[in-house]
Coordinates of C-alpha atoms and ligand atoms in Angstrom, one line a residue:
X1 CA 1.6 6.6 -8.4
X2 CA 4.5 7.7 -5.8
X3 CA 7.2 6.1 -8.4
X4 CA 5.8 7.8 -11.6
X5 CA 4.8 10.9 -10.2
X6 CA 8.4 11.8 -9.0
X7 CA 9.9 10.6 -12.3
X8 CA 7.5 12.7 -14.6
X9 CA 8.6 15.9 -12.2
X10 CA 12.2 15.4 -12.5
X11 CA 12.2 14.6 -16.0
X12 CA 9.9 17.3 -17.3
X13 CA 12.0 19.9 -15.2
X14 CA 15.3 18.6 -16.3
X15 CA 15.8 17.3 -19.4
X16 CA 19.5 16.8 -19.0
X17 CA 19.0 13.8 -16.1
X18 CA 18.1 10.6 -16.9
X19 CA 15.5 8.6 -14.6
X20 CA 15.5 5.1 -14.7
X21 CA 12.1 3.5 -13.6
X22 CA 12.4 -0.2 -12.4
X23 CA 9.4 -2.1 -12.4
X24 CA 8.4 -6.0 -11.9
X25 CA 5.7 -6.9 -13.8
X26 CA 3.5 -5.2 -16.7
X27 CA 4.3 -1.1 -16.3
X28 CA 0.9 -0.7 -15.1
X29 CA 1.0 -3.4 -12.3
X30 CA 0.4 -1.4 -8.6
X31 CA -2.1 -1.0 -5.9
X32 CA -2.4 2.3 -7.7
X33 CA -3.8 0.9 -10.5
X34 CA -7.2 -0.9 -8.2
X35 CA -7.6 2.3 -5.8
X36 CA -11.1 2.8 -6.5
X37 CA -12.5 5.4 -3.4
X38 CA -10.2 8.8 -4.9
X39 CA -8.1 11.0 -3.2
X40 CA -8.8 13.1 -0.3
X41 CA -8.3 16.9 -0.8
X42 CA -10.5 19.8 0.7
X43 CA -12.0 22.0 -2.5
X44 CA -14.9 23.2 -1.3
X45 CA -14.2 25.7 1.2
X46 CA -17.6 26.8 1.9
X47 CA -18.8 23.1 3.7
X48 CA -15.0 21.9 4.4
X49 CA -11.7 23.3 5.4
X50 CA -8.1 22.4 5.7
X51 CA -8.6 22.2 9.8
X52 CA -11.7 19.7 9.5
X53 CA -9.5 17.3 7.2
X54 CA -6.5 17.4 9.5
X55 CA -8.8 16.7 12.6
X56 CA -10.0 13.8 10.5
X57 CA -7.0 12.6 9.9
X58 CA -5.4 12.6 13.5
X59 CA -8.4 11.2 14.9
X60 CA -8.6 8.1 12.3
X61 CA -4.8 8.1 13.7
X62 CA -5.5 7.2 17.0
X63 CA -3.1 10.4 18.2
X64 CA 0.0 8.7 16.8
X65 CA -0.2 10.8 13.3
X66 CA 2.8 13.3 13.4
X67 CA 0.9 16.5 13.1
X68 CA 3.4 19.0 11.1
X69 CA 3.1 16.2 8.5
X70 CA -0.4 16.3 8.2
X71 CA -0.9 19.8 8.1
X72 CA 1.7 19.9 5.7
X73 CA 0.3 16.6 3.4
X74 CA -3.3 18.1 3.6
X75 CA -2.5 21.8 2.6
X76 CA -0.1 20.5 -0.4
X77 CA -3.8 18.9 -1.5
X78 CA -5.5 21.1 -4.0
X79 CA -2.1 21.8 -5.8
X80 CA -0.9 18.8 -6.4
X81 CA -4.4 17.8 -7.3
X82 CA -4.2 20.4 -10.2
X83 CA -0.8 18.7 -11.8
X84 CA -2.8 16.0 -12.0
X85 CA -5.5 17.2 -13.9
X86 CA -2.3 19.0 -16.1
X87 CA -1.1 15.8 -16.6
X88 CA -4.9 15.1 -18.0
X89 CA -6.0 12.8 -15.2
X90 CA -10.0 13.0 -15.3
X91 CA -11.9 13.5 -12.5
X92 CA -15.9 13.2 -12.3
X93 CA -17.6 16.6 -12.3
X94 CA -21.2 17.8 -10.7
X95 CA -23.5 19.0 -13.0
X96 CA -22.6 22.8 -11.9
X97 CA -19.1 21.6 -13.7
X98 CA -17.2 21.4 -9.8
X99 CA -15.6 18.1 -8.5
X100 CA -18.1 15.5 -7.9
X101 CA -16.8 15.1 -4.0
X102 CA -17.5 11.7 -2.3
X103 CA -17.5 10.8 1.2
X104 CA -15.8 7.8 3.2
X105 CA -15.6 6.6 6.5
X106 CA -13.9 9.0 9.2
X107 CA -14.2 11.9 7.1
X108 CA -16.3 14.5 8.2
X109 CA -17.3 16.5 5.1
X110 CA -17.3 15.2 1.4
X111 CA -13.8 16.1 0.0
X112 CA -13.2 12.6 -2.0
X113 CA -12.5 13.5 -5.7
X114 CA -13.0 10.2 -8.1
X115 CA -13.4 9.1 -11.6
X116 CA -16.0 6.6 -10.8
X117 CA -14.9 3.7 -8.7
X118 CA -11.3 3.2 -10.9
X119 CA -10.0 6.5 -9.8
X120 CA -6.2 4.8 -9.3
X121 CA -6.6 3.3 -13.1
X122 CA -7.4 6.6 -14.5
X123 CA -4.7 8.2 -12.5
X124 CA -2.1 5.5 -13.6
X125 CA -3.5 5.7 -17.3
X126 CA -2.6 9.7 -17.3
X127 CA 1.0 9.3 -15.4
X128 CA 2.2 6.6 -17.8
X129 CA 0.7 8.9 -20.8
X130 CA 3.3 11.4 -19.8
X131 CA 6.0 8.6 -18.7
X132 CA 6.2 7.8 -22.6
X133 CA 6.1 11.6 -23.9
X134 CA 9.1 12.3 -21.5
X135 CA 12.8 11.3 -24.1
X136 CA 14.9 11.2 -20.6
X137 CA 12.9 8.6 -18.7
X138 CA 13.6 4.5 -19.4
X139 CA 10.4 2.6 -17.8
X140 CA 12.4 -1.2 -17.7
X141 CA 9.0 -3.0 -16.8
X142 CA 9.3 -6.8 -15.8
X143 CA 12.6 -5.8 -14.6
X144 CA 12.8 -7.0 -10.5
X145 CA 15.2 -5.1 -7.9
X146 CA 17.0 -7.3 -5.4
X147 CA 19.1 -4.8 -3.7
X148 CA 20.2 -1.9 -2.9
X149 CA 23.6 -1.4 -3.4
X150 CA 25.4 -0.3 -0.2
X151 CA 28.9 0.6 1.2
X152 CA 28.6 -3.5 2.2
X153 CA 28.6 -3.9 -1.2
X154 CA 32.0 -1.8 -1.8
X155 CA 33.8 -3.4 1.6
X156 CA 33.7 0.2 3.0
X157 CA 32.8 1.0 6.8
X158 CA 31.9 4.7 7.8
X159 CA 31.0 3.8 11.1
X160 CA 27.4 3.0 11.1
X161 CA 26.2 5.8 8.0
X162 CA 25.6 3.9 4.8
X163 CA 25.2 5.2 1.7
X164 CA 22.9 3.6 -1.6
X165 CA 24.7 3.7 -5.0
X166 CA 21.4 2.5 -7.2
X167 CA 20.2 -1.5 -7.2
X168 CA 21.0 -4.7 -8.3
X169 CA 18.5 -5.7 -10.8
X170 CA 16.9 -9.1 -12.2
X171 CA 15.6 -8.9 -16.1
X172 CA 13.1 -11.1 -15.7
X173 CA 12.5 -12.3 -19.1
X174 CA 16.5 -13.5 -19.9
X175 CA 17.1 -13.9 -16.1
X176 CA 20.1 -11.3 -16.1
X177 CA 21.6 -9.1 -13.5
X178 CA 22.4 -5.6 -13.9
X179 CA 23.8 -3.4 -11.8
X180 CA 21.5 0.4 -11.9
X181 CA 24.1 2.9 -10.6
X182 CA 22.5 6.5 -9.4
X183 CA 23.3 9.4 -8.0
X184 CA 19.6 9.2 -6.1
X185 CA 17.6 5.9 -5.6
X186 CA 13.7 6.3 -4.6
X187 CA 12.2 3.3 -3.3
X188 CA 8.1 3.6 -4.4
X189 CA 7.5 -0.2 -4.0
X190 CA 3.9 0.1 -2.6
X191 CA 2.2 -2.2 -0.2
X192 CA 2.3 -5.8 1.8
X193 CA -0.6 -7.6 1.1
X194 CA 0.5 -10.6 -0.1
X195 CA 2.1 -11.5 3.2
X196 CA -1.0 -12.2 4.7
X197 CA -2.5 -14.0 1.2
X198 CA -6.2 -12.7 1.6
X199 CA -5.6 -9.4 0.7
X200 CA -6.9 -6.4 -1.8
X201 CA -3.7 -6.2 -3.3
X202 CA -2.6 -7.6 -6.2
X203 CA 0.2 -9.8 -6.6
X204 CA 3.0 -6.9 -6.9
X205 CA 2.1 -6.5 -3.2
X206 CA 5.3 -8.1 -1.2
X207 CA 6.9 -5.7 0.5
X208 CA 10.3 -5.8 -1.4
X209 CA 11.2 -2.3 -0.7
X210 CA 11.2 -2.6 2.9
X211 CA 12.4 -5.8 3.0
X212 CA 15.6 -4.2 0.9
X213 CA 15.9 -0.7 3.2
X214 CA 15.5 -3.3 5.7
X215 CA 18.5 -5.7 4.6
X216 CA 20.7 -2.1 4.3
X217 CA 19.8 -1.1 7.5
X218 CA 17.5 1.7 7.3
X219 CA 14.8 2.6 9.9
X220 CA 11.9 0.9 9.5
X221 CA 8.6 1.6 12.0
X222 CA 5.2 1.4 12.9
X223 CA 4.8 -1.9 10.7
X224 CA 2.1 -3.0 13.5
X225 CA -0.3 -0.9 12.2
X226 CA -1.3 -2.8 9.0
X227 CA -5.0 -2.1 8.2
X228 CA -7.6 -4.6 7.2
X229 CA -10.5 -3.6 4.7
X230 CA -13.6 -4.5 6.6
X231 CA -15.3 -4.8 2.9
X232 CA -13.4 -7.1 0.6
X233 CA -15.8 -9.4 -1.6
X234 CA -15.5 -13.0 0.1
X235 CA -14.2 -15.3 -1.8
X236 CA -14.4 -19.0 -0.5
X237 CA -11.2 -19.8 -2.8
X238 CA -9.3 -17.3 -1.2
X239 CA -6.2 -14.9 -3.7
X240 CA -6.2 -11.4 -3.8
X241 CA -10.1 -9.9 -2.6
X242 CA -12.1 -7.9 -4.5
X243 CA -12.7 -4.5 -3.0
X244 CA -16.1 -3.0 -2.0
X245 CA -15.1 0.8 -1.7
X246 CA -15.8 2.4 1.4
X247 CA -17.7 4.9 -0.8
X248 CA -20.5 2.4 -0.5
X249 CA -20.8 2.5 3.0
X250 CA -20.9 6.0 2.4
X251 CA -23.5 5.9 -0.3
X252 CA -25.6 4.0 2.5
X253 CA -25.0 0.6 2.5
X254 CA -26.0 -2.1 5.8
X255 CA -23.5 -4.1 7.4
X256 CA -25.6 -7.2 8.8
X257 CA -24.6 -10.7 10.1
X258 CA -25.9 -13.8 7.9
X259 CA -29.4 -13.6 10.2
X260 CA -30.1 -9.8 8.7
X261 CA -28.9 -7.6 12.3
X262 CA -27.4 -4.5 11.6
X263 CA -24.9 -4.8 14.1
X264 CA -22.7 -1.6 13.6
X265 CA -24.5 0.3 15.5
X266 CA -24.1 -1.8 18.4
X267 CA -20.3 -1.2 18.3
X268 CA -20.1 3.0 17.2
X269 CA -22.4 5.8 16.8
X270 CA -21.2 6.8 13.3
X271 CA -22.8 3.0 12.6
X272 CA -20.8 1.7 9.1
X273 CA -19.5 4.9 8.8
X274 CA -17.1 4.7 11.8
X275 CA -13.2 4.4 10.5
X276 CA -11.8 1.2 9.0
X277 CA -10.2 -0.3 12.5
X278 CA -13.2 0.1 14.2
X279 CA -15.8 -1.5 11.5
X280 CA -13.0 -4.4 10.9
X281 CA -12.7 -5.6 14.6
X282 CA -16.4 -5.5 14.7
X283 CA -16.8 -7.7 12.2
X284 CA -13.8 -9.6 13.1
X285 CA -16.2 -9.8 16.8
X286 CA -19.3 -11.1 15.1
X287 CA -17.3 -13.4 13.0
X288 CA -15.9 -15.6 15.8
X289 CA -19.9 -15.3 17.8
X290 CA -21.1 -16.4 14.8
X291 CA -18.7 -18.7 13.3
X292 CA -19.5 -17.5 9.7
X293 CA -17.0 -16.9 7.5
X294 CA -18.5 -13.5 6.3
X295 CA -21.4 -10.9 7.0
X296 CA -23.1 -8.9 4.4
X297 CA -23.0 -5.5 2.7
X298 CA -27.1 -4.6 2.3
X299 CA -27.4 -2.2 -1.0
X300 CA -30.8 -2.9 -1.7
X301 CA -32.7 -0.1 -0.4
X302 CA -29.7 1.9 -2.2
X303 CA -31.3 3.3 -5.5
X304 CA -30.0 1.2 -8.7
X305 CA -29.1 4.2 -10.8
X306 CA -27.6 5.9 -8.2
X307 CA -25.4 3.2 -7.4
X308 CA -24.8 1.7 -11.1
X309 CA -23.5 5.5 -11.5
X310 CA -21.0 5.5 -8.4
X311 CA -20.1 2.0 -9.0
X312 CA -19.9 0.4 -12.3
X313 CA -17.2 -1.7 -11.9
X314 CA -18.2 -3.2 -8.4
X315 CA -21.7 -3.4 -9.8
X316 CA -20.6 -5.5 -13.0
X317 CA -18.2 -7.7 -10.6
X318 CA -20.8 -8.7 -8.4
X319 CA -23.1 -9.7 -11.0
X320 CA -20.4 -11.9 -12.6
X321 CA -20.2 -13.9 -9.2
X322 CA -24.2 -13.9 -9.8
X323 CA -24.6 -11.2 -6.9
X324 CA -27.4 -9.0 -7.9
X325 CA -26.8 -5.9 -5.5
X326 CA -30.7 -4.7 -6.1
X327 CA -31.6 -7.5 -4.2
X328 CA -28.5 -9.7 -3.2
X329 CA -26.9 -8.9 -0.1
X330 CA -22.8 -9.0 -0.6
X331 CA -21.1 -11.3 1.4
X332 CA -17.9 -9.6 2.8
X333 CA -14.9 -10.0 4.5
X334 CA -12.2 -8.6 6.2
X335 CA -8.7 -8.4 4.2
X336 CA -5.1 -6.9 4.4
X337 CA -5.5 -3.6 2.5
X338 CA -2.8 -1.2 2.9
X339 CA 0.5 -1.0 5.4
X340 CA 0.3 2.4 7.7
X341 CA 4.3 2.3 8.6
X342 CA 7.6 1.0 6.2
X343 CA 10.8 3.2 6.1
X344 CA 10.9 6.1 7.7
X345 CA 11.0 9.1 6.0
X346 CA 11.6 13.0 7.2
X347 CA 9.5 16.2 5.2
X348 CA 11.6 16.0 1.7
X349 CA 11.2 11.7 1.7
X350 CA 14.6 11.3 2.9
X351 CA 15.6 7.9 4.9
X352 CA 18.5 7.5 6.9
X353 CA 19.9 6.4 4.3
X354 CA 22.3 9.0 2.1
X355 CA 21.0 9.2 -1.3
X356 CA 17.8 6.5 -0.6
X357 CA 14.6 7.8 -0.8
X358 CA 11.2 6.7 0.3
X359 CA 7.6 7.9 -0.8
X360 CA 4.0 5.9 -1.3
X361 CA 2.9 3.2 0.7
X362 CA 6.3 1.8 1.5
X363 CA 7.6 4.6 3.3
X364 CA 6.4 5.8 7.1
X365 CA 5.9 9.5 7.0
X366 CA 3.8 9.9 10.0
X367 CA 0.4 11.1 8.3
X368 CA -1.2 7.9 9.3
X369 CA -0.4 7.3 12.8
X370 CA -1.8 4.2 14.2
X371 CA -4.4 4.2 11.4
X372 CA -4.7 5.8 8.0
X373 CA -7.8 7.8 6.8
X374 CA -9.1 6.6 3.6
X375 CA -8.4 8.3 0.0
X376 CA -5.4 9.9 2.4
X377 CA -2.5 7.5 1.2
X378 CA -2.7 8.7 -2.6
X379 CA -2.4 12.0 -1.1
X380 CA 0.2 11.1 0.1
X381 CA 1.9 9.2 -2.2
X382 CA 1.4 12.5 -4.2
X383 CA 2.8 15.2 -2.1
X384 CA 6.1 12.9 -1.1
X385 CA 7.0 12.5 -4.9
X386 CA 6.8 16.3 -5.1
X387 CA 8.6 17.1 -2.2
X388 CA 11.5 14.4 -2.8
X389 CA 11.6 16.7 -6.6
X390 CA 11.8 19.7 -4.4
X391 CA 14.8 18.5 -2.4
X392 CA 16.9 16.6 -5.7
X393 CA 15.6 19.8 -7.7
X394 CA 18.5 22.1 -5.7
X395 CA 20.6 19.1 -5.1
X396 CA 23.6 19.4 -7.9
X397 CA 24.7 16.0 -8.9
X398 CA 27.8 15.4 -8.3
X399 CA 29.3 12.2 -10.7
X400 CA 30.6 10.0 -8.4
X401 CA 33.3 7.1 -10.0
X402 CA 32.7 4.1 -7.5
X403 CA 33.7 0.5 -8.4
X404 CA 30.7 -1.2 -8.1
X405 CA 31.3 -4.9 -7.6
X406 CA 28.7 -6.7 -10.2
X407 CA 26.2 -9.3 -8.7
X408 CA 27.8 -12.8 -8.0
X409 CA 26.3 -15.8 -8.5
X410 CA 28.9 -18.3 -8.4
X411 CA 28.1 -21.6 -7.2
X412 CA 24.6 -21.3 -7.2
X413 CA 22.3 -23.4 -9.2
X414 CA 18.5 -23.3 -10.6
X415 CA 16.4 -24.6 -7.6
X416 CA 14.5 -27.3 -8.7
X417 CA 12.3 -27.7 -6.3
X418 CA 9.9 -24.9 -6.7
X419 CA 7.7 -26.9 -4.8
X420 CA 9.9 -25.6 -1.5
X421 CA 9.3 -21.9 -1.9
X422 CA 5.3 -22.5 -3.0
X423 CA 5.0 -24.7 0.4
X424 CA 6.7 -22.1 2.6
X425 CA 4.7 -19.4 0.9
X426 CA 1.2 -21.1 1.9
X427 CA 3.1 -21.4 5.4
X428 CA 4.0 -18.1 6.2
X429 CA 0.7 -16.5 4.7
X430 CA -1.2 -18.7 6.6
X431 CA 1.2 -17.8 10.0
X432 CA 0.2 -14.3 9.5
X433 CA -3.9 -14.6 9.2
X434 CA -4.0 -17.0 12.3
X435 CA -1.6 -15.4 14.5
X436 CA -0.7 -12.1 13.2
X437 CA -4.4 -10.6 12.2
X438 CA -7.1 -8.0 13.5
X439 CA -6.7 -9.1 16.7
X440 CA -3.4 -10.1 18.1
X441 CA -2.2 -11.7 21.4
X442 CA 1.5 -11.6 23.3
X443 CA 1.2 -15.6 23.4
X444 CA 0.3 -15.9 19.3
X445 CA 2.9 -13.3 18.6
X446 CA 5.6 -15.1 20.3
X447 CA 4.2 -18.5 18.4
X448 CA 4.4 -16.6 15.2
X449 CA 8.6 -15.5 15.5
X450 CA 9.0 -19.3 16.4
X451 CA 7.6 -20.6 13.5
X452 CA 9.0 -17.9 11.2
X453 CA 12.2 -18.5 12.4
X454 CA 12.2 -21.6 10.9
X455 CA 10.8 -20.3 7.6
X456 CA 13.6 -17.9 7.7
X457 CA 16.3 -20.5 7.9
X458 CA 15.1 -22.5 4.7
X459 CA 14.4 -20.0 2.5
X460 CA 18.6 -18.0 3.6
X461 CA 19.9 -21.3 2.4
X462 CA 17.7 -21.9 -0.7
X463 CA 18.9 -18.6 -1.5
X464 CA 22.4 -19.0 -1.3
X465 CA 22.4 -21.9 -3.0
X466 CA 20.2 -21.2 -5.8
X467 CA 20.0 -18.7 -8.9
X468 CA 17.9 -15.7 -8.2
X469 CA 14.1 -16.0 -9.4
X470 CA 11.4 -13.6 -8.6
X471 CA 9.2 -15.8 -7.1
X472 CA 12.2 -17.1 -4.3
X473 CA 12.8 -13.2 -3.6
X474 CA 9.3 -12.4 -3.1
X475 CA 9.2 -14.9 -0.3
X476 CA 12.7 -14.1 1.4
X477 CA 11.3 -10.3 1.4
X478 CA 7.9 -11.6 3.1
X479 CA 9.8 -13.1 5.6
X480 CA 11.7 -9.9 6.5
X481 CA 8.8 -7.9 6.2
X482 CA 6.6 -10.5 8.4
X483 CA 9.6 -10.3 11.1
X484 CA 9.4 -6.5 11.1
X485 CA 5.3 -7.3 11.6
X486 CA 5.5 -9.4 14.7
X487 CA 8.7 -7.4 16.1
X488 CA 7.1 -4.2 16.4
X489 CA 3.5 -5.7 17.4
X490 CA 5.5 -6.8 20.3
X491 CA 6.8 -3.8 21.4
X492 CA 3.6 -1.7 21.5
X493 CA 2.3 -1.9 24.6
X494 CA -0.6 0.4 23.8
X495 CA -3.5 -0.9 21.7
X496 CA -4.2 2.4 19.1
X497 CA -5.5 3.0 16.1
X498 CA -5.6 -0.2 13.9
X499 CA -3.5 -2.3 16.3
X500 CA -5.4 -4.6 18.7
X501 CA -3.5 -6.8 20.8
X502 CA -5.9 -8.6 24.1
X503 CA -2.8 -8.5 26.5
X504 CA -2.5 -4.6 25.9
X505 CA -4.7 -2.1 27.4
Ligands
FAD1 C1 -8.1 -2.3 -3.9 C2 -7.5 -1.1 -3.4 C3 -8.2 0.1 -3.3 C4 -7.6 1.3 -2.8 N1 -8.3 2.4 -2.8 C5 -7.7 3.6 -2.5 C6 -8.4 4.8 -2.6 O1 -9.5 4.9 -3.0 N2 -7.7 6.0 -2.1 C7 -6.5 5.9 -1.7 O2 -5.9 7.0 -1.3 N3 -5.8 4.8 -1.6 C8 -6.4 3.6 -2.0 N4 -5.7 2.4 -1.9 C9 -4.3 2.4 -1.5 C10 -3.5 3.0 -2.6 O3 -4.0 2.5 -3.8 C11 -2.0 2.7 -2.5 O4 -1.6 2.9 -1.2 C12 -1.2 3.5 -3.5 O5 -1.7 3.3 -4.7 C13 0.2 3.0 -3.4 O6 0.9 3.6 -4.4 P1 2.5 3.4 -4.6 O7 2.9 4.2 -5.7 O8 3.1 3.6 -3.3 O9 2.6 1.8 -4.9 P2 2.0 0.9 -6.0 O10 1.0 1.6 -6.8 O11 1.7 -0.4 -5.5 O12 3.3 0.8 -7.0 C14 4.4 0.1 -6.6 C15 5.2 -0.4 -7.8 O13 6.4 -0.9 -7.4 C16 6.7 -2.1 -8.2 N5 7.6 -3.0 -7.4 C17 7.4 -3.4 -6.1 N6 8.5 -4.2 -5.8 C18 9.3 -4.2 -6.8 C19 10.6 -4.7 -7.0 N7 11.2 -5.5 -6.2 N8 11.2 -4.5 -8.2 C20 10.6 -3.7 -9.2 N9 9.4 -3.2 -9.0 C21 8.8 -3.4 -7.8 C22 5.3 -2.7 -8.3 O14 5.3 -3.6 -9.4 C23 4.5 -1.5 -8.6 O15 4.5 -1.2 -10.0 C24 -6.3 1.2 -2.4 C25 -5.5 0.1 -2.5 C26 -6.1 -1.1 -3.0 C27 -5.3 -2.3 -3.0

């Protein structure tokens, strides 16, 4: 969504600049594209207002939410809502013809807008509509970036300020490098699930982005804040989760350990309503009291139709694990769902980086703070793409004739043990779960860098010994991105927001 929003808005306002989109994967591969809860923007100004949404979102932030950027993110809403609707993204409607508005956990009013419980498809289906109208935009999907390229790259030192000249890309289907030259480089890579392997993300979801503004040096915070979805469908083989929105908790639904309690109340007033950290650690509690693998989500004093009409697509999934939610309860788990920090960014999406941009999940604004409100980080997504437009939109592009050394490869072979990087991949995502998950310790932490370290050394020297594949990239990037994980978990002293370490008060 943060990726092809910003390249629709440059490329519809200046036809004489080319954008080059650089995707792994099918185009339409993204967290964006499984977001099912909506986007959070204030409408109705009768029940809701701009100064109720901000409070929300500081408080789900634990204090730690940077709040110019939140004004600024929630007031940007209802417009950038409507180039979305321009773009002929649909959006369920109440029978008086206004927005259908749902309500999730932490928020205090119903502002949610949603096309049923696949708003991120519908949104993705209408951005890559436009993506092909657009002559001056070039989508190269299962195309992988590796680098960035840097003043490393050119053998220049300006004293600590490093500047991005475009990437170093791998075609994935003839196994190519190319070297992607630009004036302006936005990195909209999305999340970090797969570092922890039981996630909601899909596949897509390794954190190569901030692994790569990592490698080139750019600020990177608040990566101990990674949220956990308290309501993923368990799944005893493990992979990538199924979601159970939020939106269901906020339709009603019971959270109750495998003997029927309903324990949330125990643990917050607002019961299963209470924001994501707090419903996730409780669970997380009656998880190890129990030693159960899951609790369950009760829907079955929910009425059907209501529910069928919110919630299709959940509906249909659980009856194809033979879960019948009129009277099954849904056994759920908690599982990495979306990454609260990455590279920082100011206002306009700038890093500290010259000419490298950030917006979406991968990039740290300072909305979220310790802990990010749902339907917020589309929002957001949404506003930085405009406002990194805003700022290239004055900018006058200067052609710049660098010689850009091409990728070498020399010396390196095809590994042929692919059986190394599959091993060390089980290794690290199980490092994360046990000792860098819900709730953290200084002792596990310090386990964790141990072990990692070791990862870390045998997957540098598989990769400079071996010809790039996606697969042996994906892992080195987990590894930078898990480092980054434990690093800053170790320097919080505080517990806030999503971050619970037992050492910390
Ligand atoms: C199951 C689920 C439900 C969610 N529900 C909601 C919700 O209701 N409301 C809400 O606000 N948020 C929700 N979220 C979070 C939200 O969907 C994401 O934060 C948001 O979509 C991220 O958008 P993005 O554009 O930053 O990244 P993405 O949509 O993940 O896109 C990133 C793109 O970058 C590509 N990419 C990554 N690395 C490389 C590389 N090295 N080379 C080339 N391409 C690369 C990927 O293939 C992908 O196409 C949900 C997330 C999940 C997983």
């Amino acid at each position: 969504m943060a990726g092809l929003t910003f390249a629709v808005k440059m490329a519809e306002k200046h036809a004489n600049r080319g954008v080059v989109i650089v995707t792994k994967g099918d185009e339409d591969e993204s967290n964006t594209k499984y977001a099912q809860g909506g986007i959070a923007v204030v409408l109705d100004l009768k029940e809701d207002s701009f100064q109720k949404h901000i409070q929300d979102t500081i408080i789900a932030g634990d204090g730690l939410s940077d709040r110019q950027v939140v004004e600024m993110v929630v007031k940007e809403g209802p417009q950038r809502l409507k180039e979305l609707i321009a773009w002929e993204a649909n959006f369920d409607l109440n029978p008086m013809g206004g927005f259908e508005l749902g309500k999730e956990g932490g928020h205090s009013e119903y502002r949610v807008v949603h096309h049923k419980d696949v708003t991120g498809y519908e949104i993705e289906r209408a951005l890559l509509q436009r993506v092909h109208q657009l002559q001056n935009i070039t989508l190269l999907s299962h195309h992988f970036a590796i680098d960035l390229i840097t003043d490393h790259h050119l053998g220049i030192d300006k004293k600590g300020e490093v500047s991005c000249y475009g990437t170093y890309v791998l075609n994935q289907k003839n196994g190519e490098i190319q070297t992607i030259l630009a004036n302006s480089t936005v990195l909209a890579s999305g999340g970090i699930g797969r570092v922890y392997g039981h996630t909601t993300n899909p596949a897509i979801a390794t954190g190569d982005g901030i692994a790569m503004a990592y490698r080139a040096k750019a600020q990177i915070s608040d990566m101990e804040f990674v949220q956990f979805h308290p309501t993923a469908l368990y799944d005893a083989e493990g992979g990538s989760y199924f979601l159970i929105s939020e939106a269901v908790r906020g339709l009603g639904a019971y959270l109750r350990t495998q003997d029927g309690h309903r324990f949330m109340p125990d643990y917050d007033q607002r019961a299963e309503l209470a924001s994501r950290d707090i419903v996730s650690q409780s669970i997380d509690k009656e998880l190890k009291k129990s030693g159960n693998s899951y609790v369950y989500l009760d829907c079955t004093h929910i009425d059907i139709q209501d529910f069928i009409h919110h919630f299709p697509n959940i509906y249909e999934k659980c009856l194809e694990r033979h879960i019948n939610i009129q009277k099954d309860w849904i056994p759920v788990v908690p599982a990495a769902h979306y990454l609260c920090g990455g590279i920082v960014v100011d206002a306009n999406g700038k890093t500290s980086i010259h000419n490298l941009f950030s917006c979406g999940e991968c990039s740290g604004t300072g909305l979220h703070g310790a802990n990010r409100l749902a339907s917020n980080s589309l929002l957001e997504a949404l506003v930085y793409a405009h406002n990194i437009f805003k700022y290239l939109d004055k900018e006058k592009l200067i052609s710049k004739q660098q010689s850009i050394p091409d990728w070498n490869d020399y010396g390196t072979t095809i590994p042929k043990e692919h059986v190394l990087i599959q091993h060390n991949l089980k290794q690290l995502q199980a490092l994360m779960r046990d000792y860098v998950g819900i709730v953290r310790s200084n002792d596990r932490l310090t386990k964790a860098i141990e072990h990692l370290d070791l990862l870390y050394k045998e997957v540098e020297e598989l990769y400079k010994d071996s010809k790039i594949t996606t697969t042996l990239c994906e892992l080195r990037n987990m590894i930078n991105v898990a480092h980054l994980i434990i690093g800053q978990s170790l320097e919080r002293k505080e517990n806030k927001g999503g971050y619970f370490n037992v050492d910390n008060k």
